[in-house]
XYZ file of C-alpha atoms in Angstrom:
316
model
C -33.157 -36.157 -33.911
C -34.160 -36.448 -37.558
C -36.687 -38.939 -38.908
C -35.600 -41.118 -41.830
C -37.270 -43.437 -44.316
C -35.254 -46.019 -46.232
C -36.161 -47.348 -49.679
C -34.439 -50.594 -50.655
C -34.035 -52.057 -47.178
C -33.156 -55.585 -48.358
C -30.259 -54.504 -50.545
C -26.538 -55.122 -49.972
C -25.738 -51.528 -49.064
C -28.839 -50.792 -46.930
C -27.316 -51.928 -43.582
C -24.606 -49.274 -43.918
C -27.312 -46.637 -44.211
C -29.237 -48.110 -41.277
C -26.113 -47.994 -39.134
C -25.263 -44.479 -40.292
C -28.753 -43.296 -39.292
C -28.371 -44.931 -35.888
C -24.754 -43.845 -35.333
C -25.610 -40.205 -36.058
C -28.325 -40.309 -33.380
C -31.321 -40.320 -35.686
C -34.455 -42.415 -36.129
C -35.283 -44.849 -38.928
C -39.044 -44.456 -38.820
C -39.996 -46.622 -41.801
C -38.378 -48.855 -44.398
C -39.584 -50.319 -47.691
C -38.529 -53.135 -49.996
C -40.387 -55.585 -52.223
C -38.211 -58.293 -50.631
C -39.050 -59.113 -47.005
C -35.586 -60.519 -46.154
C -34.773 -57.596 -43.903
C -34.002 -59.265 -40.581
C -30.915 -57.061 -40.285
C -33.301 -54.359 -39.035
C -33.711 -56.284 -35.768
C -30.119 -55.613 -34.764
C -30.112 -51.961 -35.810
C -33.595 -50.443 -35.669
C -36.231 -52.976 -34.536
C -38.847 -50.289 -33.892
C -39.003 -49.269 -37.579
C -42.161 -49.792 -39.570
C -41.733 -51.895 -42.711
C -43.725 -52.271 -45.930
C -43.392 -54.417 -49.042
C -45.773 -52.332 -51.176
C -44.689 -48.847 -52.188
C -48.240 -47.507 -52.037
C -48.614 -48.475 -48.355
C -45.153 -47.083 -47.571
C -46.011 -43.792 -49.266
C -49.376 -43.472 -47.535
C -47.753 -44.118 -44.143
C -45.157 -41.434 -44.913
C -47.934 -38.945 -45.706
C -49.647 -39.763 -42.408
C -46.407 -39.060 -40.547
C -46.460 -35.504 -41.970
C -49.491 -34.636 -39.825
C -47.339 -34.148 -36.726
C -44.070 -32.189 -36.642
C -42.400 -34.719 -34.345
C -43.149 -37.675 -36.671
C -42.779 -36.013 -40.073
C -39.963 -37.438 -42.175
C -36.896 -35.285 -42.715
C -34.862 -37.547 -45.026
C -35.434 -40.434 -47.400
C -32.454 -42.732 -48.024
C -32.539 -44.491 -51.412
C -30.751 -47.857 -51.707
C -32.905 -49.395 -54.424
C -31.648 -50.839 -57.753
C -29.976 -48.278 -60.005
C -32.794 -48.000 -62.533
C -35.265 -47.018 -59.789
C -33.156 -44.239 -58.260
C -34.700 -41.426 -60.264
C -38.289 -42.410 -59.417
C -37.532 -42.974 -55.740
C -35.559 -39.735 -55.400
C -38.435 -37.829 -57.006
C -40.932 -39.497 -54.653
C -38.819 -38.578 -51.622
C -38.523 -34.947 -52.677
C -42.276 -34.738 -53.260
C -42.871 -36.154 -49.781
C -41.195 -32.971 -48.554
C -37.909 -34.653 -47.640
C -34.277 -34.202 -48.486
C -32.982 -37.356 -50.187
C -29.722 -39.281 -49.688
C -29.076 -41.649 -52.580
C -26.541 -44.354 -53.313
C -24.470 -44.419 -56.488
C -25.027 -44.027 -59.368
C -27.460 -41.211 -58.749
C -29.028 -41.523 -62.221
C -27.640 -42.792 -65.557
C -27.688 -39.598 -67.649
C -27.105 -35.840 -67.345
C -30.646 -35.284 -68.640
C -32.083 -37.035 -65.576
C -29.792 -34.915 -63.406
C -31.446 -31.858 -64.956
C -34.876 -33.330 -64.191
C -33.933 -33.827 -60.534
C -32.707 -30.223 -60.385
C -36.159 -29.107 -61.539
C -37.844 -31.188 -58.828
C -35.489 -29.672 -56.249
C -36.681 -26.233 -57.369
C -40.322 -27.306 -57.256
C -40.112 -28.829 -53.767
C -37.443 -26.713 -52.092
C -35.687 -29.921 -51.014
C -32.232 -31.284 -51.865
C -30.674 -34.455 -53.242
C -27.415 -35.741 -51.767
C -25.222 -38.436 -53.301
C -23.071 -40.840 -51.298
C -19.590 -40.139 -52.699
C -17.752 -41.824 -49.858
C -14.299 -42.010 -51.445
C -14.059 -38.246 -51.013
C -13.845 -38.977 -47.273
C -11.202 -41.746 -47.466
C -7.971 -40.717 -45.707
C -5.698 -42.134 -48.415
C -7.620 -40.288 -51.139
C -7.540 -37.002 -49.217
C -3.776 -37.325 -48.734
C -3.280 -38.006 -52.438
C -5.411 -34.977 -53.326
C -3.242 -32.800 -51.101
C -0.096 -34.222 -52.721
C -1.386 -33.437 -56.204
C -2.428 -29.930 -55.171
C 1.053 -29.299 -53.765
C 2.838 -30.405 -56.953
C 3.872 -27.855 -59.615
C 0.803 -26.824 -61.620
C 2.278 -28.097 -64.893
C 2.745 -31.621 -63.458
C 0.578 -34.297 -65.071
C 0.610 -37.602 -63.205
C 0.576 -40.994 -64.924
C -2.041 -43.085 -63.125
C -3.054 -46.718 -63.354
C -6.326 -47.586 -61.607
C -7.203 -51.226 -61.010
C -10.389 -52.278 -59.242
C -11.413 -55.930 -59.120
C -14.270 -56.962 -56.859
C -15.162 -60.630 -57.256
C -18.809 -61.531 -57.747
C -20.336 -65.017 -57.892
C -22.791 -66.491 -60.364
C -25.679 -64.786 -58.545
C -24.576 -61.411 -59.923
C -25.590 -62.076 -63.517
C -28.896 -63.568 -62.368
C -29.736 -60.442 -60.378
C -30.734 -56.990 -61.601
C -27.039 -56.071 -61.476
C -26.346 -58.388 -64.410
C -29.001 -56.656 -66.527
C -27.478 -53.592 -68.218
C -30.928 -52.041 -68.556
C -31.184 -51.956 -64.758
C -27.597 -51.577 -63.538
C -26.345 -49.609 -66.597
C -23.330 -51.893 -66.912
C -20.327 -52.839 -64.836
C -18.429 -49.565 -65.411
C -21.380 -47.569 -64.072
C -22.379 -49.941 -61.284
C -18.955 -50.479 -59.694
C -16.959 -47.668 -61.270
C -18.903 -44.459 -60.771
C -17.302 -43.674 -57.373
C -13.844 -44.119 -58.848
C -14.520 -41.721 -61.695
C -15.756 -39.230 -59.110
C -12.589 -39.840 -57.085
C -10.372 -39.192 -60.120
C -12.173 -35.918 -60.827
C -11.969 -34.984 -57.124
C -8.189 -35.472 -57.161
C -7.097 -34.532 -60.683
C -9.599 -31.930 -61.920
C -11.703 -31.676 -65.059
C -11.911 -34.504 -67.577
C -10.395 -33.722 -70.976
C -10.517 -37.065 -72.813
C -12.510 -40.293 -72.380
C -11.747 -43.429 -74.441
C -13.049 -46.991 -73.954
C -10.730 -49.880 -74.863
C -12.796 -52.832 -73.649
C -16.413 -53.243 -72.594
C -18.021 -56.496 -71.479
C -20.587 -57.797 -69.026
C -17.983 -58.517 -66.330
C -15.223 -55.995 -66.996
C -14.325 -52.775 -68.747
C -11.213 -50.729 -69.412
C -10.198 -47.425 -70.919
C -8.268 -44.199 -70.752
C -9.175 -40.911 -69.085
C -7.183 -37.703 -69.260
C -7.725 -35.059 -66.608
C -6.184 -31.654 -66.028
C -3.570 -33.200 -63.748
C -3.441 -36.877 -64.784
C -3.373 -39.468 -67.553
C -5.320 -42.497 -66.283
C -5.359 -46.088 -67.543
C -8.240 -47.885 -65.804
C -9.500 -51.432 -65.456
C -12.648 -52.578 -63.610
C -13.803 -56.165 -63.161
C -16.109 -58.439 -61.190
C -14.258 -61.542 -62.416
C -12.132 -63.270 -59.742
C -9.859 -64.589 -62.494
C -8.563 -61.058 -62.964
C -7.216 -60.817 -59.399
C -3.400 -60.624 -59.139
C -1.786 -63.980 -58.362
C -0.641 -62.830 -54.916
C -4.236 -61.873 -54.015
C -6.162 -64.878 -55.378
C -7.492 -67.099 -52.613
C -6.710 -64.475 -49.955
C -8.972 -61.528 -50.714
C -11.977 -61.155 -53.024
C -11.243 -57.512 -53.773
C -8.239 -55.625 -55.095
C -8.136 -51.840 -55.281
C -4.968 -50.116 -56.384
C -3.805 -46.830 -57.803
C -0.310 -46.450 -59.219
C 0.675 -42.776 -59.458
C 3.805 -42.256 -61.529
C 5.335 -45.458 -60.163
C 4.216 -45.033 -56.551
C 1.465 -47.403 -55.444
C -1.461 -46.288 -53.321
C -3.258 -49.380 -52.033
C -6.600 -48.419 -50.537
C -8.404 -51.697 -49.954
C -8.865 -50.842 -46.271
C -10.587 -47.938 -44.547
C -14.079 -48.238 -46.055
C -15.977 -49.395 -42.970
C -17.298 -46.104 -41.600
C -17.409 -43.915 -44.699
C -21.211 -44.006 -44.946
C -21.470 -42.706 -41.392
C -18.975 -39.975 -42.250
C -21.051 -39.109 -45.322
C -24.196 -38.837 -43.183
C -22.404 -36.645 -40.648
C -21.359 -34.272 -43.422
C -24.851 -34.173 -44.935
C -26.476 -33.492 -41.567
C -23.937 -30.716 -40.966
C -24.875 -29.055 -44.266
C -21.741 -30.137 -46.127
C -23.149 -32.974 -48.238
C -22.442 -33.545 -51.920
C -25.368 -32.600 -54.144
C -26.332 -32.700 -57.809
C -23.606 -30.316 -58.948
C -20.942 -32.435 -57.251
C -22.264 -35.677 -58.762
C -22.706 -34.388 -62.317
C -19.105 -34.935 -63.438
C -19.056 -38.676 -62.689
C -22.504 -39.165 -64.249
C -21.305 -37.459 -67.430
C -18.222 -39.685 -67.391
C -20.081 -42.998 -67.065
C -22.679 -41.898 -69.602
C -19.927 -41.522 -72.206
C -18.255 -44.806 -71.194
C -21.567 -46.652 -71.430
C -22.438 -45.320 -74.886
C -19.016 -45.014 -76.556
C -17.687 -47.447 -79.135
C -14.527 -49.290 -78.076
C -11.324 -48.098 -79.694
C -7.870 -49.525 -80.108
C -5.708 -47.688 -77.612
C -2.652 -45.639 -78.372
C 0.742 -46.579 -76.966
C 0.950 -45.913 -73.238
C -2.788 -45.431 -72.821
C -3.914 -49.056 -72.456
C -4.122 -50.781 -69.067
C -1.812 -53.845 -69.049
C -4.708 -56.177 -68.142
C -6.406 -55.409 -71.475
C -3.751 -57.333 -73.423
C -4.974 -60.557 -71.798
C -8.543 -59.903 -72.952
C -7.990 -59.201 -76.642
C -5.610 -62.005 -77.623
């Protein structure tokens, strides 16, 4: 049994980490969040200690180090995006391996800084890249690998996940803290595209706004038109009023709908990490480089065949 700490216990994604810790037979020893709305702990890990001040959390973690059976092995980071780097660094310096939600950090330079702290502490950072464990994605990767090496697939990626008015009032609506919608909701998909189609060769942004973004990516094995949105008005007509989320990939005319199958992917990710097969800094670098360019690039008028069809409705 491994001992875990969790930073960001009141966040949306934290319960998936709590359940993954429990389902893999491990112990959530202590959790921290500035928000005390963490009653979900009662149904998953009621014995866990909890703090709302980071200093008290950190001191408690140091006290746990005095005994081998209580010392922390892992720190799970589920805090807001802009705090990931600081919380990962703190976890490593506590003598723990760290499991962090997406996006790991906003820039390649901060990836390099984390690599230095790994060297200094002898501990490792793991990123939750759960789409790499999704059955539909793994099957598509196998299909692409089996195709002739000179085949380049035409791909259209559409991801719309409706968010209410609360979103823009939260840290997620502040680009200084979330790093923008393409980074906050898109980073896993850019990792997925790299995982399936190889190295990125071209990266162009056609539209960038607070609630949606679109562009074109060219990989070794694919030409990708992409569209991401948190606006329910962008949902297809046959989905509106039925589901809040629409995820779809069209690969050369064949649709891969992967809205289902996400429930247990955090547990799968934890199982892989605990077995020594987790995804680390090197694995996460490609998607961080991709979103860094998307976030900082000027929008361009797209060339024929490279623009997602939803963009036409935004630029009239």
